Structures are given as C-alpha cells and as structure tokens.
Amino acid sequence: MSWIDRMPLLLFVAAALTLGLAPFVPEPHLWEKLKMLVAGTLRRPLDLFDLVLHATPWLLLIAKVIRMLTR
C-alpha cells in the first residue's frame, strides 16, 4: 500500500470525480449501478464490471484519506 502514500491526493480526487461519476447525464453511472445492486438487477457480467470500474477510484480515494489520517 506504499504506492498509495506516494500518489498525490488530487490524483485520487480527480479520478473519483471523472471516472467514478462518468457519464454524468442522466445520472452518475456509479449511482445507477448501486441502485441496480440494491434492487437486485445487477446480474450481467458487463454490469458487474461497470460497478467495479466506477467504484475503484472511490475506494482508492477512501483508502488514501484513511492512510493520511492514520499516519
């Protein structure tokens, strides 16, 4: 996890706001996939891949902030 420490926070924020939320219209893609997950309609492999793809920047941002706060 030391590579997370070496990366600037701004990089994680930019990734989360762009890749994590794109496309923005009609609603952020991650939000759409999370609603599908809760509703039980997230079944296709492409939808699962999409969820992982759009959630990863947010998870990395959370990990970075936690590591910054615990140091």
GROMACS .gro file of C-alpha atoms in nm:
model
   71
    1MET     CA    1   0.000   0.000   0.000
    2SER     CA    2   0.300   0.233  -0.003
    3TRP     CA    3   0.222   0.328  -0.363
    4ILE     CA    4  -0.097   0.494  -0.236
    5ASP     CA    5   0.115   0.703   0.000
    6ARG     CA    6   0.337   0.821  -0.286
    7MET     CA    7   0.046   0.936  -0.507
    8PRO     CA    8  -0.094   1.287  -0.458
    9LEU     CA    9  -0.443   1.320  -0.312
   10LEU     CA   10  -0.551   1.536  -0.605
   11LEU     CA   11  -0.498   1.242  -0.841
   12PHE     CA   12  -0.742   1.027  -0.644
   13VAL     CA   13  -0.996   1.309  -0.621
   14ALA     CA   14  -0.975   1.373  -0.997
   15ALA     CA   15  -1.014   1.002  -1.076
   16ALA     CA   16  -1.314   0.968  -0.844
   17LEU     CA   17  -1.489   1.271  -0.988
   18THR     CA   18  -1.426   1.183  -1.352
   19LEU     CA   19  -1.413   0.805  -1.395
   20GLY     CA   20  -1.610   0.741  -1.079
   21LEU     CA   21  -1.908   0.950  -1.185
   22ALA     CA   22  -1.893   0.949  -1.567
   23PRO     CA   23  -2.121   0.965  -1.759
   24PHE     CA   24  -2.288   1.243  -1.564
   25VAL     CA   25  -2.620   1.260  -1.752
   26PRO     CA   26  -2.891   1.148  -1.681
   27GLU     CA   27  -2.734   1.032  -1.351
   28PRO     CA   28  -2.385   0.932  -1.239
   29HIS     CA   29  -2.304   0.581  -1.357
   30LEU     CA   30  -2.187   0.461  -1.017
   31TRP     CA   31  -2.515   0.574  -0.861
   32GLU     CA   32  -2.708   0.386  -1.129
   33LYS     CA   33  -2.507   0.067  -1.066
   34LEU     CA   34  -2.551   0.094  -0.689
   35LYS     CA   35  -2.927   0.130  -0.734
   36MET     CA   36  -2.924  -0.177  -0.958
   37LEU     CA   37  -2.727  -0.367  -0.690
   38VAL     CA   38  -2.978  -0.277  -0.420
   39ALA     CA   39  -3.272  -0.364  -0.647
   40GLY     CA   40  -3.117  -0.699  -0.736
   41THR     CA   41  -3.100  -0.627  -1.111
   42LEU     CA   42  -2.719  -0.613  -1.130
   43ARG     CA   43  -2.671  -0.956  -1.288
   44ARG     CA   44  -2.497  -0.923  -1.623
   45PRO     CA   45  -2.117  -0.957  -1.620
   46LEU     CA   46  -2.086  -0.623  -1.800
   47ASP     CA   47  -2.284  -0.450  -1.525
   48LEU     CA   48  -2.065  -0.608  -1.256
   49PHE     CA   49  -1.752  -0.497  -1.444
   50ASP     CA   50  -1.901  -0.147  -1.473
   51LEU     CA   51  -1.965  -0.134  -1.099
   52VAL     CA   52  -1.607  -0.235  -1.021
   53LEU     CA   53  -1.469   0.008  -1.279
   54HIS     CA   54  -1.661   0.307  -1.145
   55ALA     CA   55  -1.625   0.218  -0.775
   56THR     CA   56  -1.248   0.161  -0.779
   57PRO     CA   57  -1.149   0.532  -0.785
   58TRP     CA   58  -1.377   0.599  -0.489
   59LEU     CA   59  -1.236   0.305  -0.293
   60LEU     CA   60  -0.881   0.421  -0.364
   61LEU     CA   61  -0.970   0.774  -0.254
   62ILE     CA   62  -1.117   0.640   0.070
   63ALA     CA   63  -0.806   0.428   0.128
   64LYS     CA   64  -0.581   0.729   0.065
   65VAL     CA   65  -0.772   0.950   0.308
   66ILE     CA   66  -0.774   0.679   0.577
   67ARG     CA   67  -0.398   0.628   0.537
   68MET     CA   68  -0.342   1.005   0.557
   69LEU     CA   69  -0.549   1.032   0.875
   70THR     CA   70  -0.384   0.738   1.050
   71ARG     CA   71  -0.027   0.850   0.992
   0.00000   0.00000   0.00000
